[in-house]
Amino acid sequence: MTLVQLEYIIAVDTYRSFVAAAEKCFVTQPTLSMQIQKLEESLGIRIFDRSRQPVVPTEIGMEIIKQARVIITESRKVNEIVQAKKGELEGELRIGVIPTVAPYLLPRVLGSFMEKFPKIQLQIWEHTTEKILRELKVGLLDCGILSTPVHDASLVERPLFYEPFVAYVAAKSKLFDKKEVTSEDILSDKLWLLNEGHCMRGQVLNICQRKRSLEPEGTFEYNTGSVETLKRMVDINSGTTILPELSIADFDEDQLHRVRYFRSPEPAREVSIVTTHNFLKKMAIDALEKEIMTAVPKRFRSKKKKDVVGFD
């Protein structure tokens, strides 16, 4: 048994294809298949059911792959020990960020982070929460930045900040003349929502859920794909939407006149760095956390006077 063979079975499990796994491991498919076959022969079992497409692990194969992930992770920590001793930060850091956080947080963070740590090669993907969690578990990402809690015992959540939600109302909206709004107020207007698959959709629905059943059908009939589209829908049409506060940082004077804060305790979302329990790149992730905490407003760091909303 070799570390290379373990890396190969992990790759096949991750991509569910011998061809794709070989490509990701930078070897030919026959070479990868031969090494996996040797491992299976030495153990006297079948790790993969090759009769199914996409290929899937056998029952005992799943246990072996799970242990292989632990072994490979632990072996890679040797380099991290050396880096820590030298005080160096280098290598790749693969980050998944949800689309309702990425465009408003990352520009505040990346410039200074890359300047301080030029040897770190950042790879960043905007994904839904579901995809980030899946890719964390199979090792395609080192960490995720997303709204929590996600209620998954296999992952570790490190809360960063608590971002308030604000209402963004059309000039013709009945809410325009209010100084502050409540969830009951939101229910009295047409509400623009993100599509299914975005955790912020669930949070917005939860903000209003207590009174939703009292309102006429149709209050939640509008759906769209991004926070920026939500803003445009209110600007051009009518109604109301709910936005994370970081997203209004670049508003012009006219747009700021349409922002209404919620009456205390204001609804907010918890944003965290999420990793597996046995994660790599600890120094780099710690540095990223520190940079984020420096970049967000100080009042975001506390739950005080906030009602933290989940998205279940």
PDB file of N, CA and C in Angstrom, residues 95 104 233 256:
ATOM      1  N   ILE A  95     -10.988  28.216  -1.719  1.00  0.00           N
ATOM      2  CA  ILE A  95     -12.078  28.769  -0.911  1.00  0.00           C
ATOM      3  C   ILE A  95     -13.377  28.758  -1.707  1.00  0.00           C
ATOM      4  N   TYR A 104     -19.438  41.258  -1.900  1.00  0.00           N
ATOM      5  CA  TYR A 104     -19.482  42.352  -0.936  1.00  0.00           C
ATOM      6  C   TYR A 104     -18.403  42.237   0.136  1.00  0.00           C
ATOM      7  N   MET A 233     -34.756  45.161  -9.627  1.00  0.00           N
ATOM      8  CA  MET A 233     -36.190  44.948  -9.687  1.00  0.00           C
ATOM      9  C   MET A 233     -36.931  46.005  -8.876  1.00  0.00           C
ATOM     10  N   LEU A 256     -29.606  55.034  -1.238  1.00  0.00           N
ATOM     11  CA  LEU A 256     -29.588  55.037   0.226  1.00  0.00           C
ATOM     12  C   LEU A 256     -30.898  55.573   0.797  1.00  0.00           C
TER      13      LEU A 256
END
